Amino acid sequence: MQTEALSDAAQLTVRPLHEHFAAEVTGFDMRKPQPPEIQKALRDLFARYSVLVFRDQRVTDEEQVAFTRIFGDLEGTTFSVAHSHPYVYQLSNIDENGEVLKPDTTKRLFLEVNARWHTDSSYRPIPAKGSLLSGREVPEGEGETAFCSMRVGWQTLPDEMRRRVEGLKAVHNYAYSISLFDPDGAGVTQDELATVPPVVHPMVRTHPDTGEKNLYVSGHIERVVGLPEAEGRALAEELIEWCARPGYVYEHHWRPFDAVLWDNRCALHRATAIPLTQRRIMHRTTIAGEGPVT
Ligand code: OGA
Ligand code: MN
């Protein structure tokens, strides 16, 4: 039993994709239930690398949901964003007629919000733990997703800046980030926005699985508690830019049926430009957070 368990976990191959975080993991089939040893190995890799890339995983929504549950309970879908299953967001640049969305269409807005560095659901009282994005139809040569690490951002932050940030809290507000793209409010109703009032989170948190500190900043930050609005926003931007400075970003170039899992507690991500001619259809499951993190 023990030997079998070891050989099961040993079938996984891990190839780091960046000096500080992100790894490609092969050697398992996401469509099948995973034995406990593989589940544990995957959870450990998730905690260690923050971003895991799985190749050629031709999952259905049901299989994606079942696999994502290895990492925790799921967050349900909300807002006007299309979903193909109660737990699966459909991030697609295709309209009802099967055409690629034109610029300035409301549906495109939800994709464009993703082009700012962010961490998913940071505007909720208990932000998401992780997200798994499956590339069902992916463009060639564009539509990449970029990742950076707020753990590395904190670890490399100059002492003076650490002292400035430690103890600060930021207001995350979905209405704020959507307003940057949709000043007229065409995309989200007031009723929907009322379900996500602004929330406050510390700007430095301790990762519950690793015990390491990391920055916690996001494009959803509207202001910093106790600072003038412009100053707070500039500070949040500066910290985000620090985490995403040259040499500290992993950019994922999608192949069909890649799946990328990221840790929203300590990684930032953003979509690069959403293609205007090529189809791009991604299905996302979201792992619910487990509690407020200090
Ligand atoms: C997301 C997201 C970026 C992308 O799914 O949460 O931000 O490249 N996606 O589609
Ligand atoms: Mn996102």
PDB file of C-alpha atoms and ligand atoms in Angstrom:
ATOM      1  CA  MET A   1       0.000   0.000   0.000  1.00  0.00           C
ATOM      2  CA  GLN A   2       2.707   2.377   1.107  1.00  0.00           C
ATOM      3  CA  THR A   3       4.899   1.553  -1.922  1.00  0.00           C
ATOM      4  CA  GLU A   4       2.007   1.997  -4.281  1.00  0.00           C
ATOM      5  CA  ALA A   5       1.196   5.336  -2.685  1.00  0.00           C
ATOM      6  CA  LEU A   6       4.774   6.483  -3.144  1.00  0.00           C
ATOM      7  CA  SER A   7       4.935   5.395  -6.741  1.00  0.00           C
ATOM      8  CA  ASP A   8       1.612   7.132  -7.383  1.00  0.00           C
ATOM      9  CA  ALA A   9       2.911  10.471  -6.179  1.00  0.00           C
ATOM     10  CA  ALA A  10       6.267   9.803  -7.828  1.00  0.00           C
ATOM     11  CA  GLN A  11       4.559   9.667 -11.212  1.00  0.00           C
ATOM     12  CA  LEU A  12       4.217  13.448 -11.108  1.00  0.00           C
ATOM     13  CA  THR A  13       6.913  15.431 -12.895  1.00  0.00           C
ATOM     14  CA  VAL A  14       7.539  18.994 -11.780  1.00  0.00           C
ATOM     15  CA  ARG A  15       9.373  21.496 -13.977  1.00  0.00           C
ATOM     16  CA  PRO A  16       9.839  25.000 -12.532  1.00  0.00           C
ATOM     17  CA  LEU A  17       8.882  27.739 -15.001  1.00  0.00           C
ATOM     18  CA  HIS A  18      10.471  30.662 -13.194  1.00  0.00           C
ATOM     19  CA  GLU A  19      13.268  31.150 -10.697  1.00  0.00           C
ATOM     20  CA  HIS A  20      10.914  32.083  -7.844  1.00  0.00           C
ATOM     21  CA  PHE A  21       7.479  30.542  -8.479  1.00  0.00           C
ATOM     22  CA  ALA A  22       5.314  28.700 -11.065  1.00  0.00           C
ATOM     23  CA  ALA A  23       5.838  25.104 -12.206  1.00  0.00           C
ATOM     24  CA  GLU A  24       4.542  22.753 -14.862  1.00  0.00           C
ATOM     25  CA  VAL A  25       3.187  19.498 -13.461  1.00  0.00           C
ATOM     26  CA  THR A  26       2.648  16.459 -15.665  1.00  0.00           C
ATOM     27  CA  GLY A  27       1.938  12.793 -15.065  1.00  0.00           C
ATOM     28  CA  PHE A  28      -1.737  12.678 -14.132  1.00  0.00           C
ATOM     29  CA  ASP A  29      -5.081  12.788 -15.924  1.00  0.00           C
ATOM     30  CA  MET A  30      -7.361  15.525 -14.624  1.00  0.00           C
ATOM     31  CA  ARG A  31     -10.439  13.715 -15.978  1.00  0.00           C
ATOM     32  CA  LYS A  32     -10.038  10.936 -13.424  1.00  0.00           C
ATOM     33  CA  PRO A  33     -10.441  10.920  -9.644  1.00  0.00           C
ATOM     34  CA  GLN A  34      -6.997  11.362  -8.095  1.00  0.00           C
ATOM     35  CA  PRO A  35      -5.747   9.014  -5.354  1.00  0.00           C
ATOM     36  CA  PRO A  36      -5.149  10.695  -1.970  1.00  0.00           C
ATOM     37  CA  GLU A  37      -1.343  10.704  -2.467  1.00  0.00           C
ATOM     38  CA  ILE A  38      -1.630  12.633  -5.714  1.00  0.00           C
ATOM     39  CA  GLN A  39      -4.134  15.014  -4.154  1.00  0.00           C
ATOM     40  CA  LYS A  40      -1.723  15.728  -1.324  1.00  0.00           C
ATOM     41  CA  ALA A  41       1.212  16.148  -3.691  1.00  0.00           C
ATOM     42  CA  LEU A  42      -0.824  18.602  -5.790  1.00  0.00           C
ATOM     43  CA  ARG A  43      -1.861  20.603  -2.713  1.00  0.00           C
ATOM     44  CA  ASP A  44       1.764  20.777  -1.575  1.00  0.00           C
ATOM     45  CA  LEU A  45       2.918  21.931  -5.026  1.00  0.00           C
ATOM     46  CA  PHE A  46       0.154  24.544  -5.087  1.00  0.00           C
ATOM     47  CA  ALA A  47       1.342  25.955  -1.749  1.00  0.00           C
ATOM     48  CA  ARG A  48       4.970  25.909  -2.839  1.00  0.00           C
ATOM     49  CA  TYR A  49       4.779  27.283  -6.399  1.00  0.00           C
ATOM     50  CA  SER A  50       1.619  29.479  -6.318  1.00  0.00           C
ATOM     51  CA  VAL A  51       1.046  28.876 -10.052  1.00  0.00           C
ATOM     52  CA  LEU A  52       0.749  25.371 -11.535  1.00  0.00           C
ATOM     53  CA  VAL A  53       0.503  24.656 -15.249  1.00  0.00           C
ATOM     54  CA  PHE A  54      -1.078  21.410 -16.449  1.00  0.00           C
ATOM     55  CA  ARG A  55      -0.854  20.484 -20.136  1.00  0.00           C
ATOM     56  CA  ASP A  56      -3.318  18.752 -22.419  1.00  0.00           C
ATOM     57  CA  GLN A  57      -6.097  18.248 -19.877  1.00  0.00           C
ATOM     58  CA  ARG A  58      -9.211  17.829 -22.057  1.00  0.00           C
ATOM     59  CA  VAL A  59     -11.725  18.217 -19.267  1.00  0.00           C
ATOM     60  CA  THR A  60     -15.476  18.758 -19.302  1.00  0.00           C
ATOM     61  CA  ASP A  61     -16.939  21.269 -16.832  1.00  0.00           C
ATOM     62  CA  GLU A  62     -17.955  18.431 -14.478  1.00  0.00           C
ATOM     63  CA  GLU A  63     -14.420  17.025 -14.506  1.00  0.00           C
ATOM     64  CA  GLN A  64     -12.920  20.458 -13.957  1.00  0.00           C
ATOM     65  CA  VAL A  65     -15.234  21.059 -10.980  1.00  0.00           C
ATOM     66  CA  ALA A  66     -14.382  17.654  -9.464  1.00  0.00           C
ATOM     67  CA  PHE A  67     -10.636  18.260  -9.866  1.00  0.00           C
ATOM     68  CA  THR A  68     -10.824  21.782  -8.407  1.00  0.00           C
ATOM     69  CA  ARG A  69     -12.492  20.412  -5.249  1.00  0.00           C
ATOM     70  CA  ILE A  70      -9.154  18.773  -4.354  1.00  0.00           C
ATOM     71  CA  PHE A  71      -8.087  22.247  -3.230  1.00  0.00           C
ATOM     72  CA  GLY A  72     -11.223  23.235  -1.310  1.00  0.00           C
ATOM     73  CA  ASP A  73     -14.874  24.206  -1.615  1.00  0.00           C
ATOM     74  CA  LEU A  74     -15.853  26.171  -4.686  1.00  0.00           C
ATOM     75  CA  GLU A  75     -17.063  29.729  -5.028  1.00  0.00           C
ATOM     76  CA  GLY A  76     -20.309  30.000  -7.025  1.00  0.00           C
ATOM     77  CA  THR A  77     -20.601  32.275 -10.042  1.00  0.00           C
ATOM     78  CA  THR A  78     -22.148  35.742  -9.786  1.00  0.00           C
ATOM     79  CA  PHE A  79     -22.746  38.848 -11.914  1.00  0.00           C
ATOM     80  CA  SER A  80     -23.753  38.943 -15.530  1.00  0.00           C
ATOM     81  CA  VAL A  81     -20.708  36.955 -16.575  1.00  0.00           C
ATOM     82  CA  ALA A  82     -21.777  33.940 -18.611  1.00  0.00           C
ATOM     83  CA  HIS A  83     -21.462  30.586 -16.943  1.00  0.00           C
ATOM     84  CA  SER A  84     -21.717  27.136 -18.401  1.00  0.00           C
ATOM     85  CA  HIS A  85     -22.275  25.371 -15.058  1.00  0.00           C
ATOM     86  CA  PRO A  86     -23.195  26.717 -11.567  1.00  0.00           C
ATOM     87  CA  TYR A  87     -19.496  26.698 -10.661  1.00  0.00           C
ATOM     88  CA  VAL A  88     -17.902  27.527 -14.006  1.00  0.00           C
ATOM     89  CA  TYR A  89     -17.317  31.024 -15.380  1.00  0.00           C
ATOM     90  CA  GLN A  90     -17.087  31.227 -19.123  1.00  0.00           C
ATOM     91  CA  LEU A  91     -14.570  33.852 -20.196  1.00  0.00           C
ATOM     92  CA  SER A  92     -15.262  34.028 -23.886  1.00  0.00           C
ATOM     93  CA  ASN A  93     -14.686  36.693 -26.520  1.00  0.00           C
ATOM     94  CA  ILE A  94     -17.490  35.266 -28.685  1.00  0.00           C
ATOM     95  CA  ASP A  95     -20.944  36.892 -28.981  1.00  0.00           C
ATOM     96  CA  GLU A  96     -24.383  35.259 -29.432  1.00  0.00           C
ATOM     97  CA  ASN A  97     -23.801  35.023 -33.192  1.00  0.00           C
ATOM     98  CA  GLY A  98     -20.514  33.231 -32.801  1.00  0.00           C
ATOM     99  CA  GLU A  99     -18.509  36.326 -33.806  1.00  0.00           C
ATOM    100  CA  VAL A 100     -15.508  37.691 -31.928  1.00  0.00           C
ATOM    101  CA  LEU A 101     -16.667  40.576 -29.712  1.00  0.00           C
ATOM    102  CA  LYS A 102     -16.181  44.062 -31.119  1.00  0.00           C
ATOM    103  CA  PRO A 103     -14.471  46.756 -29.043  1.00  0.00           C
ATOM    104  CA  ASP A 104     -16.774  48.698 -26.720  1.00  0.00           C
ATOM    105  CA  THR A 105     -19.302  45.914 -26.268  1.00  0.00           C
ATOM    106  CA  THR A 106     -20.548  45.342 -22.736  1.00  0.00           C
ATOM    107  CA  LYS A 107     -19.533  41.700 -22.670  1.00  0.00           C
ATOM    108  CA  ARG A 108     -15.981  42.694 -23.561  1.00  0.00           C
ATOM    109  CA  LEU A 109     -15.854  44.837 -20.469  1.00  0.00           C
ATOM    110  CA  PHE A 110     -15.689  41.822 -18.170  1.00  0.00           C
ATOM    111  CA  LEU A 111     -12.669  40.590 -20.072  1.00  0.00           C
ATOM    112  CA  GLU A 112     -11.001  43.986 -20.051  1.00  0.00           C
ATOM    113  CA  VAL A 113     -11.273  44.353 -16.280  1.00  0.00           C
ATOM    114  CA  ASN A 114      -9.006  41.278 -16.154  1.00  0.00           C
ATOM    115  CA  ALA A 115      -6.287  43.179 -17.989  1.00  0.00           C
ATOM    116  CA  ARG A 116      -5.297  44.986 -14.771  1.00  0.00           C
ATOM    117  CA  TRP A 117      -3.114  43.101 -12.285  1.00  0.00           C
ATOM    118  CA  HIS A 118      -5.483  41.618  -9.727  1.00  0.00           C
ATOM    119  CA  THR A 119      -6.219  38.716  -7.474  1.00  0.00           C
ATOM    120  CA  ASP A 120      -9.648  37.123  -7.848  1.00  0.00           C
ATOM    121  CA  SER A 121     -12.466  38.158  -5.539  1.00  0.00           C
ATOM    122  CA  SER A 122     -10.236  40.427  -3.448  1.00  0.00           C
ATOM    123  CA  TYR A 123     -13.362  42.618  -3.287  1.00  0.00           C
ATOM    124  CA  ARG A 124     -15.138  39.959  -1.191  1.00  0.00           C
ATOM    125  CA  PRO A 125     -14.984  39.733   2.621  1.00  0.00           C
ATOM    126  CA  ILE A 126     -13.360  36.310   2.171  1.00  0.00           C
ATOM    127  CA  PRO A 127     -11.420  36.439  -1.097  1.00  0.00           C
ATOM    128  CA  ALA A 128     -10.939  33.406  -3.301  1.00  0.00           C
ATOM    129  CA  LYS A 129      -8.245  30.905  -2.369  1.00  0.00           C
ATOM    130  CA  GLY A 130      -7.441  29.874  -5.923  1.00  0.00           C
ATOM    131  CA  SER A 131      -8.644  29.739  -9.517  1.00  0.00           C
ATOM    132  CA  LEU A 132      -8.303  27.105 -12.208  1.00  0.00           C
ATOM    133  CA  LEU A 133      -8.495  28.358 -15.788  1.00  0.00           C
ATOM    134  CA  SER A 134      -8.931  25.849 -18.585  1.00  0.00           C
ATOM    135  CA  GLY A 135      -8.128  26.972 -22.130  1.00  0.00           C
ATOM    136  CA  ARG A 136     -10.900  25.459 -24.250  1.00  0.00           C
ATOM    137  CA  GLU A 137     -10.181  27.494 -27.395  1.00  0.00           C
ATOM    138  CA  VAL A 138      -7.007  29.543 -27.363  1.00  0.00           C
ATOM    139  CA  PRO A 139      -5.579  32.056 -29.842  1.00  0.00           C
ATOM    140  CA  GLU A 140      -2.101  31.837 -31.283  1.00  0.00           C
ATOM    141  CA  GLY A 141       0.509  34.473 -30.470  1.00  0.00           C
ATOM    142  CA  GLU A 142      -1.777  36.629 -28.280  1.00  0.00           C
ATOM    143  CA  GLY A 143      -4.160  36.407 -25.341  1.00  0.00           C
ATOM    144  CA  GLU A 144      -1.478  35.377 -22.849  1.00  0.00           C
ATOM    145  CA  THR A 145      -2.000  35.470 -19.089  1.00  0.00           C
ATOM    146  CA  ALA A 146       0.740  36.967 -16.920  1.00  0.00           C
ATOM    147  CA  PHE A 147       1.486  36.046 -13.293  1.00  0.00           C
ATOM    148  CA  CYS A 148       3.693  37.459 -10.548  1.00  0.00           C
ATOM    149  CA  SER A 149       4.264  36.637  -6.901  1.00  0.00           C
ATOM    150  CA  MET A 150       3.294  38.845  -3.954  1.00  0.00           C
ATOM    151  CA  ARG A 151       5.356  36.541  -1.721  1.00  0.00           C
ATOM    152  CA  VAL A 152       8.502  37.297  -3.698  1.00  0.00           C
ATOM    153  CA  GLY A 153       7.343  40.926  -3.842  1.00  0.00           C
ATOM    154  CA  TRP A 154       7.334  41.070  -0.047  1.00  0.00           C
ATOM    155  CA  GLN A 155      10.550  39.068   0.396  1.00  0.00           C
ATOM    156  CA  THR A 156      12.493  41.408  -1.892  1.00  0.00           C
ATOM    157  CA  LEU A 157      10.854  44.640  -0.721  1.00  0.00           C
ATOM    158  CA  PRO A 158      13.348  47.167   0.729  1.00  0.00           C
ATOM    159  CA  ASP A 159      13.111  47.464   4.536  1.00  0.00           C
ATOM    160  CA  GLU A 160      12.008  51.067   4.428  1.00  0.00           C
ATOM    161  CA  MET A 161       9.056  50.176   2.217  1.00  0.00           C
ATOM    162  CA  ARG A 162       8.215  47.157   4.368  1.00  0.00           C
ATOM    163  CA  ARG A 163       7.961  49.421   7.398  1.00  0.00           C
ATOM    164  CA  ARG A 164       5.692  51.771   5.472  1.00  0.00           C
ATOM    165  CA  VAL A 165       3.296  49.052   4.336  1.00  0.00           C
ATOM    166  CA  GLU A 166       3.167  46.736   7.347  1.00  0.00           C
ATOM    167  CA  GLY A 167      -0.040  47.386   9.273  1.00  0.00           C
ATOM    168  CA  LEU A 168      -1.766  49.249   6.427  1.00  0.00           C
ATOM    169  CA  LYS A 169      -5.172  48.184   5.203  1.00  0.00           C
ATOM    170  CA  ALA A 170      -6.704  48.735   1.787  1.00  0.00           C
ATOM    171  CA  VAL A 171     -10.275  49.130   0.574  1.00  0.00           C
ATOM    172  CA  HIS A 172     -11.054  46.757  -2.316  1.00  0.00           C
ATOM    173  CA  ASN A 173     -14.102  47.707  -4.339  1.00  0.00           C
ATOM    174  CA  TYR A 174     -15.409  45.947  -7.427  1.00  0.00           C
ATOM    175  CA  ALA A 175     -17.510  49.001  -8.348  1.00  0.00           C
ATOM    176  CA  TYR A 176     -14.282  50.999  -8.496  1.00  0.00           C
ATOM    177  CA  SER A 177     -12.442  48.677 -10.872  1.00  0.00           C
ATOM    178  CA  ILE A 178     -15.452  48.211 -13.130  1.00  0.00           C
ATOM    179  CA  SER A 179     -15.957  51.999 -13.254  1.00  0.00           C
ATOM    180  CA  LEU A 180     -12.502  52.382 -14.814  1.00  0.00           C
ATOM    181  CA  PHE A 181     -13.746  50.503 -17.867  1.00  0.00           C
ATOM    182  CA  ASP A 182     -17.449  51.233 -17.714  1.00  0.00           C
ATOM    183  CA  PRO A 183     -17.985  54.820 -16.524  1.00  0.00           C
ATOM    184  CA  ASP A 184     -21.611  54.739 -17.715  1.00  0.00           C
ATOM    185  CA  GLY A 185     -22.458  51.613 -15.733  1.00  0.00           C
ATOM    186  CA  ALA A 186     -23.747  49.623 -18.704  1.00  0.00           C
ATOM    187  CA  GLY A 187     -22.249  46.291 -17.669  1.00  0.00           C
ATOM    188  CA  VAL A 188     -23.261  45.717 -14.042  1.00  0.00           C
ATOM    189  CA  THR A 189     -26.522  46.728 -12.414  1.00  0.00           C
ATOM    190  CA  GLN A 190     -26.701  48.648  -9.139  1.00  0.00           C
ATOM    191  CA  ASP A 191     -28.370  45.576  -7.608  1.00  0.00           C
ATOM    192  CA  GLU A 192     -25.396  43.447  -8.536  1.00  0.00           C
ATOM    193  CA  LEU A 193     -22.944  46.000  -7.180  1.00  0.00           C
ATOM    194  CA  ALA A 194     -24.942  46.145  -3.941  1.00  0.00           C
ATOM    195  CA  THR A 195     -23.997  42.490  -3.359  1.00  0.00           C
ATOM    196  CA  VAL A 196     -20.292  43.408  -3.234  1.00  0.00           C
ATOM    197  CA  PRO A 197     -19.915  46.493  -1.012  1.00  0.00           C
ATOM    198  CA  PRO A 198     -16.320  47.693  -0.436  1.00  0.00           C
ATOM    199  CA  VAL A 199     -14.224  45.537   1.914  1.00  0.00           C
ATOM    200  CA  VAL A 200     -11.021  46.123   3.867  1.00  0.00           C
ATOM    201  CA  HIS A 201      -8.014  43.758   3.803  1.00  0.00           C
ATOM    202  CA  PRO A 202      -4.518  44.071   5.251  1.00  0.00           C
ATOM    203  CA  MET A 203      -1.832  44.884   2.649  1.00  0.00           C
ATOM    204  CA  VAL A 204       0.529  42.328   4.176  1.00  0.00           C
ATOM    205  CA  ARG A 205      -0.789  38.869   5.028  1.00  0.00           C
ATOM    206  CA  THR A 206       0.556  35.554   6.244  1.00  0.00           C
ATOM    207  CA  HIS A 207      -0.071  32.608   3.954  1.00  0.00           C
ATOM    208  CA  PRO A 208      -2.003  30.009   5.978  1.00  0.00           C
ATOM    209  CA  ASP A 209      -0.295  27.012   4.334  1.00  0.00           C
ATOM    210  CA  THR A 210       3.315  28.170   4.275  1.00  0.00           C
ATOM    211  CA  GLY A 211       3.414  30.672   7.161  1.00  0.00           C
ATOM    212  CA  GLU A 212       5.255  33.106   4.872  1.00  0.00           C
ATOM    213  CA  LYS A 213       4.322  36.745   4.642  1.00  0.00           C
ATOM    214  CA  ASN A 214       3.236  38.273   1.381  1.00  0.00           C
ATOM    215  CA  LEU A 215       1.920  41.554   0.025  1.00  0.00           C
ATOM    216  CA  TYR A 216      -1.809  41.561  -0.699  1.00  0.00           C
ATOM    217  CA  VAL A 217      -2.533  44.167  -3.344  1.00  0.00           C
ATOM    218  CA  SER A 218      -4.890  44.138  -6.305  1.00  0.00           C
ATOM    219  CA  GLY A 219      -6.322  46.270  -9.082  1.00  0.00           C
ATOM    220  CA  HIS A 220      -9.524  46.330  -7.040  1.00  0.00           C
ATOM    221  CA  ILE A 221      -7.917  48.611  -4.428  1.00  0.00           C
ATOM    222  CA  GLU A 222      -9.767  51.916  -4.364  1.00  0.00           C
ATOM    223  CA  ARG A 223      -7.883  53.521  -1.495  1.00  0.00           C
ATOM    224  CA  VAL A 224      -5.723  52.848   1.528  1.00  0.00           C
ATOM    225  CA  VAL A 225      -7.248  53.388   4.960  1.00  0.00           C
ATOM    226  CA  GLY A 226      -5.832  56.528   6.585  1.00  0.00           C
ATOM    227  CA  LEU A 227      -4.146  57.911   3.457  1.00  0.00           C
ATOM    228  CA  PRO A 228      -5.420  60.551   1.032  1.00  0.00           C
ATOM    229  CA  GLU A 229      -7.097  58.780  -1.889  1.00  0.00           C
ATOM    230  CA  ALA A 230      -4.476  59.639  -4.528  1.00  0.00           C
ATOM    231  CA  GLU A 231      -1.593  58.714  -2.230  1.00  0.00           C
ATOM    232  CA  GLY A 232      -3.151  55.382  -1.292  1.00  0.00           C
ATOM    233  CA  ARG A 233      -3.824  54.440  -4.885  1.00  0.00           C
ATOM    234  CA  ALA A 234      -0.308  55.434  -5.903  1.00  0.00           C
ATOM    235  CA  LEU A 235       1.096  53.250  -3.122  1.00  0.00           C
ATOM    236  CA  ALA A 236      -1.021  50.262  -4.217  1.00  0.00           C
ATOM    237  CA  GLU A 237       0.076  50.792  -7.830  1.00  0.00           C
ATOM    238  CA  GLU A 238       3.717  51.061  -6.788  1.00  0.00           C
ATOM    239  CA  LEU A 239       3.528  47.771  -4.878  1.00  0.00           C
ATOM    240  CA  ILE A 240       1.805  46.018  -7.773  1.00  0.00           C
ATOM    241  CA  GLU A 241       4.446  47.322 -10.192  1.00  0.00           C
ATOM    242  CA  TRP A 242       7.121  46.147  -7.791  1.00  0.00           C
ATOM    243  CA  CYS A 243       5.746  42.594  -7.737  1.00  0.00           C
ATOM    244  CA  ALA A 244       5.451  42.680 -11.556  1.00  0.00           C
ATOM    245  CA  ARG A 245       8.800  44.287 -12.309  1.00  0.00           C
ATOM    246  CA  PRO A 246      10.861  42.930 -15.203  1.00  0.00           C
ATOM    247  CA  GLY A 247      12.292  39.511 -14.466  1.00  0.00           C
ATOM    248  CA  TYR A 248       9.574  38.663 -11.921  1.00  0.00           C
ATOM    249  CA  VAL A 249       6.717  37.772 -14.253  1.00  0.00           C
ATOM    250  CA  TYR A 250       5.758  34.406 -15.697  1.00  0.00           C
ATOM    251  CA  GLU A 251       3.763  34.863 -18.892  1.00  0.00           C
ATOM    252  CA  HIS A 252       1.679  31.871 -19.867  1.00  0.00           C
ATOM    253  CA  HIS A 253       1.338  31.222 -23.585  1.00  0.00           C
ATOM    254  CA  TRP A 254      -1.740  29.072 -23.940  1.00  0.00           C
ATOM    255  CA  ARG A 255      -1.938  25.807 -25.803  1.00  0.00           C
ATOM    256  CA  PRO A 256      -5.347  24.180 -26.269  1.00  0.00           C
ATOM    257  CA  PHE A 257      -6.501  22.466 -23.052  1.00  0.00           C
ATOM    258  CA  ASP A 258      -3.793  23.873 -20.870  1.00  0.00           C
ATOM    259  CA  ALA A 259      -5.138  24.386 -17.372  1.00  0.00           C
ATOM    260  CA  VAL A 260      -3.500  26.881 -15.023  1.00  0.00           C
ATOM    261  CA  LEU A 261      -4.135  26.877 -11.285  1.00  0.00           C
ATOM    262  CA  TRP A 262      -3.121  29.903  -9.215  1.00  0.00           C
ATOM    263  CA  ASP A 263      -3.107  30.855  -5.565  1.00  0.00           C
ATOM    264  CA  ASN A 264      -5.105  34.069  -5.190  1.00  0.00           C
ATOM    265  CA  ARG A 265      -3.732  34.603  -1.692  1.00  0.00           C
ATOM    266  CA  CYS A 266      -0.218  35.338  -2.922  1.00  0.00           C
ATOM    267  CA  ALA A 267      -0.160  35.593  -6.731  1.00  0.00           C
ATOM    268  CA  LEU A 268      -1.322  38.375  -9.030  1.00  0.00           C
ATOM    269  CA  HIS A 269      -2.418  37.793 -12.604  1.00  0.00           C
ATOM    270  CA  ARG A 270      -3.671  39.718 -15.590  1.00  0.00           C
ATOM    271  CA  ALA A 271      -4.881  39.057 -19.089  1.00  0.00           C
ATOM    272  CA  THR A 272      -2.863  40.637 -21.842  1.00  0.00           C
ATOM    273  CA  ALA A 273      -4.878  42.131 -24.734  1.00  0.00           C
ATOM    274  CA  ILE A 274      -8.065  40.207 -25.513  1.00  0.00           C
ATOM    275  CA  PRO A 275      -7.906  39.109 -29.186  1.00  0.00           C
ATOM    276  CA  LEU A 276     -10.083  41.001 -31.681  1.00  0.00           C
ATOM    277  CA  THR A 277     -10.038  38.379 -34.423  1.00  0.00           C
ATOM    278  CA  GLN A 278      -9.082  35.011 -32.902  1.00  0.00           C
ATOM    279  CA  ARG A 279     -11.457  33.014 -30.697  1.00  0.00           C
ATOM    280  CA  ARG A 280     -10.580  32.677 -27.002  1.00  0.00           C
ATOM    281  CA  ILE A 281     -12.769  30.594 -24.690  1.00  0.00           C
ATOM    282  CA  MET A 282     -11.631  29.889 -21.139  1.00  0.00           C
ATOM    283  CA  HIS A 283     -13.558  28.135 -18.370  1.00  0.00           C
ATOM    284  CA  ARG A 284     -12.772  29.074 -14.781  1.00  0.00           C
ATOM    285  CA  THR A 285     -13.517  27.343 -11.506  1.00  0.00           C
ATOM    286  CA  THR A 286     -12.823  29.243  -8.287  1.00  0.00           C
ATOM    287  CA  ILE A 287     -11.719  27.832  -4.938  1.00  0.00           C
ATOM    288  CA  ALA A 288     -13.452  29.627  -2.053  1.00  0.00           C
ATOM    289  CA  GLY A 289     -11.360  31.262   0.640  1.00  0.00           C
ATOM    290  CA  GLU A 290     -11.314  29.647   4.054  1.00  0.00           C
ATOM    291  CA  GLY A 291     -11.464  32.708   6.245  1.00  0.00           C
ATOM    292  CA  PRO A 292     -10.045  36.161   6.766  1.00  0.00           C
ATOM    293  CA  VAL A 293      -6.259  36.147   6.569  1.00  0.00           C
ATOM    294  CA  THR A 294      -4.182  38.428   8.747  1.00  0.00           C
TER     295      THR A 294
HETATM  296  C1  OGA B   1      -9.478  35.139 -14.554  1.00  0.00           C
HETATM  297  C2  OGA B   1      -8.602  36.066 -15.306  1.00  0.00           C
HETATM  298  C3  OGA B   1      -7.211  36.248 -17.249  1.00  0.00           C
HETATM  299  C4  OGA B   1      -7.184  35.731 -18.656  1.00  0.00           C
HETATM  300  O1  OGA B   1      -9.924  34.147 -15.158  1.00  0.00           O
HETATM  301  O2  OGA B   1      -9.685  35.353 -13.359  1.00  0.00           O
HETATM  302  O3  OGA B   1      -8.258  37.095 -14.809  1.00  0.00           O
HETATM  303  O4  OGA B   1      -6.099  35.780 -19.268  1.00  0.00           O
HETATM  304  N1  OGA B   1      -8.236  35.648 -16.525  1.00  0.00           N
HETATM  305  O5  OGA B   1      -8.229  35.298 -19.152  1.00  0.00           O
HETATM  306 MN    MN B   2      -8.823  37.048 -12.607  1.00  0.00          MN
END
